[in-house]
CSV table of C-alpha atoms in Angstrom, one decimal:
chain,number,residue,atom,x,y,z
A,11,UNK,CA,15.6,-18.4,36.3
A,12,UNK,CA,14.4,-14.8,36.4
A,13,UNK,CA,16.0,-12.0,34.4
A,14,UNK,CA,17.4,-8.8,35.9
A,15,UNK,CA,14.4,-6.9,34.5
A,16,UNK,CA,12.0,-9.4,36.0
A,17,UNK,CA,13.4,-8.7,39.5
A,18,UNK,CA,13.3,-5.0,38.9
A,19,UNK,CA,9.7,-5.1,37.9
A,20,UNK,CA,8.8,-7.4,40.8
A,21,UNK,CA,10.5,-4.9,43.2
A,22,UNK,CA,8.1,-2.3,41.9
A,23,UNK,CA,5.0,-4.6,41.8
A,24,UNK,CA,5.0,-8.4,41.7
A,25,UNK,CA,1.5,-8.4,40.2
A,26,UNK,CA,2.7,-6.3,37.3
A,27,UNK,CA,5.4,-8.9,36.6
A,28,UNK,CA,2.8,-11.6,36.6
A,29,UNK,CA,0.8,-9.8,33.9
A,30,UNK,CA,3.9,-9.0,31.9
A,31,UNK,CA,5.0,-12.6,31.9
A,32,UNK,CA,1.5,-13.8,31.0
A,33,UNK,CA,1.4,-11.4,28.0
A,34,UNK,CA,5.0,-12.0,27.1
A,35,UNK,CA,5.5,-8.2,27.3
A,36,UNK,CA,8.8,-7.9,29.2
A,37,UNK,CA,10.8,-5.6,27.1
A,38,UNK,CA,11.2,-1.8,27.6
A,39,UNK,CA,8.9,0.4,25.5
A,40,UNK,CA,10.5,2.4,22.6
A,41,UNK,CA,10.4,5.7,24.5
A,42,UNK,CA,12.4,4.0,27.4
A,43,UNK,CA,15.0,2.6,24.9
A,44,UNK,CA,15.4,6.1,23.4
A,45,UNK,CA,16.2,7.6,26.8
A,46,UNK,CA,18.6,4.7,27.7
A,47,UNK,CA,20.4,5.2,24.4
A,48,UNK,CA,21.6,8.6,25.6
A,49,UNK,CA,24.0,6.8,27.9
A,50,UNK,CA,26.1,5.8,25.0
A,51,UNK,CA,26.5,9.3,23.6
A,52,UNK,CA,27.8,11.3,26.5
A,53,UNK,CA,30.9,12.6,24.7
A,54,UNK,CA,28.9,13.7,21.7
A,55,UNK,CA,26.0,15.3,23.7
A,56,UNK,CA,28.4,17.2,25.9
A,57,UNK,CA,29.3,19.2,22.8
A,58,UNK,CA,25.9,19.3,21.2
A,59,UNK,CA,24.1,22.5,20.5
A,60,UNK,CA,20.7,23.6,21.9
A,61,UNK,CA,18.8,22.6,18.8
A,62,UNK,CA,20.2,19.1,18.8
A,63,UNK,CA,19.6,18.6,22.5
A,64,UNK,CA,16.0,20.0,22.3
A,65,UNK,CA,15.1,17.1,20.0
A,66,UNK,CA,16.3,14.5,22.4
A,67,UNK,CA,14.3,12.9,25.3
A,68,UNK,CA,16.2,14.7,28.0
A,69,UNK,CA,14.5,16.0,31.2
A,70,UNK,CA,16.1,19.4,31.5
A,71,UNK,CA,17.0,22.4,29.3
A,72,UNK,CA,19.9,22.0,26.9
A,73,UNK,CA,22.0,24.3,29.1
A,74,UNK,CA,21.3,22.4,32.3
A,75,UNK,CA,21.9,19.1,30.5
A,76,UNK,CA,25.3,20.2,29.3
A,77,UNK,CA,26.1,21.4,32.8
A,78,UNK,CA,25.1,17.9,34.1
A,79,UNK,CA,27.4,16.2,31.6
A,80,UNK,CA,30.2,18.6,32.5
A,81,UNK,CA,29.8,17.6,36.2
A,82,UNK,CA,29.7,14.0,35.2
A,83,UNK,CA,33.0,14.4,33.2
A,84,UNK,CA,34.8,15.1,36.5
A,85,UNK,CA,34.2,11.5,37.6
A,86,UNK,CA,37.4,9.3,37.5
A,87,UNK,CA,35.5,6.7,35.5
A,88,UNK,CA,34.2,9.2,32.9
A,89,UNK,CA,36.1,7.8,30.0
A,90,UNK,CA,34.9,4.3,30.9
A,91,UNK,CA,31.3,5.5,31.0
A,92,UNK,CA,31.8,6.9,27.5
A,93,UNK,CA,33.8,3.9,26.2
A,94,UNK,CA,32.9,0.8,28.4
A,95,UNK,CA,34.8,-2.4,28.0
A,96,UNK,CA,31.5,-4.1,27.1
A,97,UNK,CA,28.0,-3.0,26.0
A,98,UNK,CA,24.9,-5.1,26.4
A,99,UNK,CA,27.0,-7.8,28.0
A,100,UNK,CA,25.0,-11.0,28.8
A,101,UNK,CA,25.8,-12.6,32.1
A,102,UNK,CA,24.3,-15.7,33.8
A,103,UNK,CA,24.6,-16.1,37.5
A,104,UNK,CA,23.5,-18.8,40.0
A,105,UNK,CA,20.0,-17.2,40.6
A,106,UNK,CA,19.4,-14.8,37.7
A,107,UNK,CA,20.6,-13.7,34.3
A,108,UNK,CA,20.4,-10.7,31.9
A,109,UNK,CA,22.2,-8.0,30.1
A,110,UNK,CA,24.6,-5.5,31.7
A,111,UNK,CA,24.1,-2.3,29.8
A,112,UNK,CA,27.7,-1.5,30.3
A,113,UNK,CA,30.7,-3.3,31.9
A,114,UNK,CA,33.5,-1.0,33.1
A,115,UNK,CA,37.0,-2.3,33.3
A,116,UNK,CA,38.6,-2.4,36.7
A,117,UNK,CA,39.8,-4.6,39.5
A,118,UNK,CA,37.1,-5.6,40.0
A,119,UNK,CA,35.0,-4.7,37.0
A,120,UNK,CA,31.9,-2.6,37.6
A,121,UNK,CA,28.5,-3.6,36.1
A,122,UNK,CA,26.2,-0.7,35.1
A,123,UNK,CA,22.4,-0.4,34.8
A,124,UNK,CA,20.9,2.3,32.6
A,125,UNK,CA,17.6,3.7,33.8
A,126,UNK,CA,15.2,5.7,31.5
A,127,UNK,CA,13.9,7.6,34.5
A,128,UNK,CA,15.1,10.2,37.0
A,129,UNK,CA,16.7,9.4,40.3
A,130,UNK,CA,15.4,10.3,43.8
A,131,UNK,CA,17.1,13.1,45.6
A,132,UNK,CA,19.5,10.6,47.3
A,133,UNK,CA,20.6,7.2,46.1
A,134,UNK,CA,18.5,5.1,43.6
A,135,UNK,CA,15.0,3.8,43.5
A,136,UNK,CA,14.5,0.2,44.9
A,137,UNK,CA,13.7,-1.4,41.6
A,138,UNK,CA,17.1,-0.2,40.2
A,139,UNK,CA,18.8,-1.1,43.4
A,140,UNK,CA,17.5,-4.7,43.2
A,141,UNK,CA,18.5,-4.9,39.5
A,142,UNK,CA,22.0,-3.5,40.2
A,143,UNK,CA,22.5,-6.1,43.0
A,144,UNK,CA,21.3,-8.8,40.8
A,145,UNK,CA,23.7,-7.8,38.0
A,146,UNK,CA,26.6,-7.6,40.5
A,147,UNK,CA,25.8,-11.0,42.0
A,148,UNK,CA,25.5,-12.6,38.5
A,149,UNK,CA,28.8,-11.1,37.4
A,150,UNK,CA,30.5,-12.3,40.7
A,151,UNK,CA,29.2,-15.8,39.9
A,152,UNK,CA,30.6,-15.6,36.4
A,153,UNK,CA,34.0,-14.2,37.4
A,154,UNK,CA,34.2,-16.2,40.7
A,155,UNK,CA,35.1,-13.1,42.6
A,156,UNK,CA,33.4,-10.4,44.7
A,157,UNK,CA,31.8,-7.5,42.9
A,158,UNK,CA,31.1,-5.0,45.7
A,159,UNK,CA,29.4,-2.3,43.7
A,160,UNK,CA,27.5,-1.4,40.6
A,161,UNK,CA,26.4,1.9,39.0
A,162,UNK,CA,23.0,3.1,37.9
A,163,UNK,CA,23.0,5.7,35.2
A,164,UNK,CA,20.1,8.2,34.6
A,165,UNK,CA,21.2,9.5,31.2
A,166,UNK,CA,18.1,11.6,30.6
A,167,UNK,CA,19.4,13.9,33.4
A,168,UNK,CA,23.1,13.2,33.2
A,169,UNK,CA,23.4,11.6,36.6
A,170,UNK,CA,25.2,8.4,37.7
A,171,UNK,CA,24.7,6.9,41.2
A,172,UNK,CA,26.8,4.2,42.9
A,173,UNK,CA,25.1,1.2,44.5
A,174,UNK,CA,27.2,-0.6,47.1
A,175,UNK,CA,26.1,-4.2,47.9
A,176,UNK,CA,25.2,-3.5,51.5
A,177,UNK,CA,23.4,-6.0,53.8
A,178,UNK,CA,20.2,-4.0,53.4
A,179,UNK,CA,20.3,-4.0,49.6
A,180,UNK,CA,21.3,-7.6,49.4
A,181,UNK,CA,18.4,-8.5,51.8
A,182,UNK,CA,16.0,-6.6,49.5
A,183,UNK,CA,17.3,-8.4,46.5
A,184,UNK,CA,16.9,-11.8,48.1
A,185,UNK,CA,13.3,-11.0,49.3
A,186,UNK,CA,12.3,-10.1,45.7
A,187,UNK,CA,14.0,-13.2,44.4
A,188,UNK,CA,12.0,-15.4,46.8
A,189,UNK,CA,8.8,-13.6,45.7
A,190,UNK,CA,9.5,-14.2,42.0
A,191,UNK,CA,10.5,-17.9,42.6
A,192,UNK,CA,7.3,-18.6,44.5
A,193,UNK,CA,5.0,-16.9,42.0
A,194,UNK,CA,2.5,-19.4,40.6
A,195,UNK,CA,-0.5,-17.1,40.2
A,196,UNK,CA,-1.4,-13.4,40.5
A,197,UNK,CA,0.2,-11.9,43.6
A,198,UNK,CA,-1.9,-9.6,45.9
A,199,UNK,CA,-2.9,-6.2,44.5
A,200,UNK,CA,-1.0,-3.2,45.9
A,201,UNK,CA,-3.8,-0.6,45.1
A,202,UNK,CA,-1.8,2.6,45.7
A,203,UNK,CA,-0.2,5.4,43.7
A,204,UNK,CA,1.9,2.9,41.7
A,205,UNK,CA,-1.3,1.8,40.0
A,206,UNK,CA,-2.1,5.1,38.4
A,207,UNK,CA,0.4,4.7,35.6
A,208,UNK,CA,0.3,0.9,35.3
A,209,UNK,CA,-0.9,-0.4,31.9
A,210,UNK,CA,-2.5,-3.4,33.7
A,211,UNK,CA,-4.6,-1.2,36.0
A,212,UNK,CA,-7.9,-2.0,34.4
A,213,UNK,CA,-7.6,-5.8,34.3
A,214,UNK,CA,-5.9,-5.9,37.7
A,215,UNK,CA,-9.1,-4.4,39.2
A,216,UNK,CA,-7.6,-1.9,41.5
A,217,UNK,CA,-9.8,0.9,42.8
A,218,UNK,CA,-7.3,3.6,42.1
A,219,UNK,CA,-8.3,5.8,39.1
A,220,UNK,CA,-6.2,7.9,36.9
A,221,UNK,CA,-6.5,11.7,36.8
A,222,UNK,CA,-7.8,11.3,33.2
A,223,UNK,CA,-10.7,9.1,34.4
A,224,UNK,CA,-11.5,11.4,37.3
A,225,UNK,CA,-11.9,14.3,34.9
A,226,UNK,CA,-14.3,12.3,32.8
A,227,UNK,CA,-12.1,11.8,29.6
């Protein structure tokens, strides 16, 4: 049974998941964990001084970051985001399992995914959408009730986006789930801009070269 992170990685590139499984390298890198940890310090960081914030892995100036958290604090679920009912809550569904970074109380409860990156201008990136749908479906299976939405937090920029379980998002999740279930060897290469930052680029054999290699370093 795949994990939420397996599905998220496969939504980005199935071949990358193949190599990560082969090498048993499926956890987030330390720098990603440091950025995700910011999601559990919103109250504290909203009051932090410039020097404190400058030492953190945020993606904006201290002033802009505090402003982002001030805007975030106007959400009706702000207190829940700061003090969730559960943290790192393990849930196992019918098709997948994994950790919910946060579980917010409510009727129904709201699962939350914490991303170390930045969001697009609108909505969320597909890997996070797939992970959020997977988390909501697993929680629905555990609680035996519909979970119609999830949240994706981008704490490095102080932004939270809502993910509704629409037909389109559910279809994308099921497509990725089928891909992962059927994986018994390396999937086809994608060979596009995703490869430039991939740690498996060399052994994958894609033609795309990094800027560093093009400059001769």
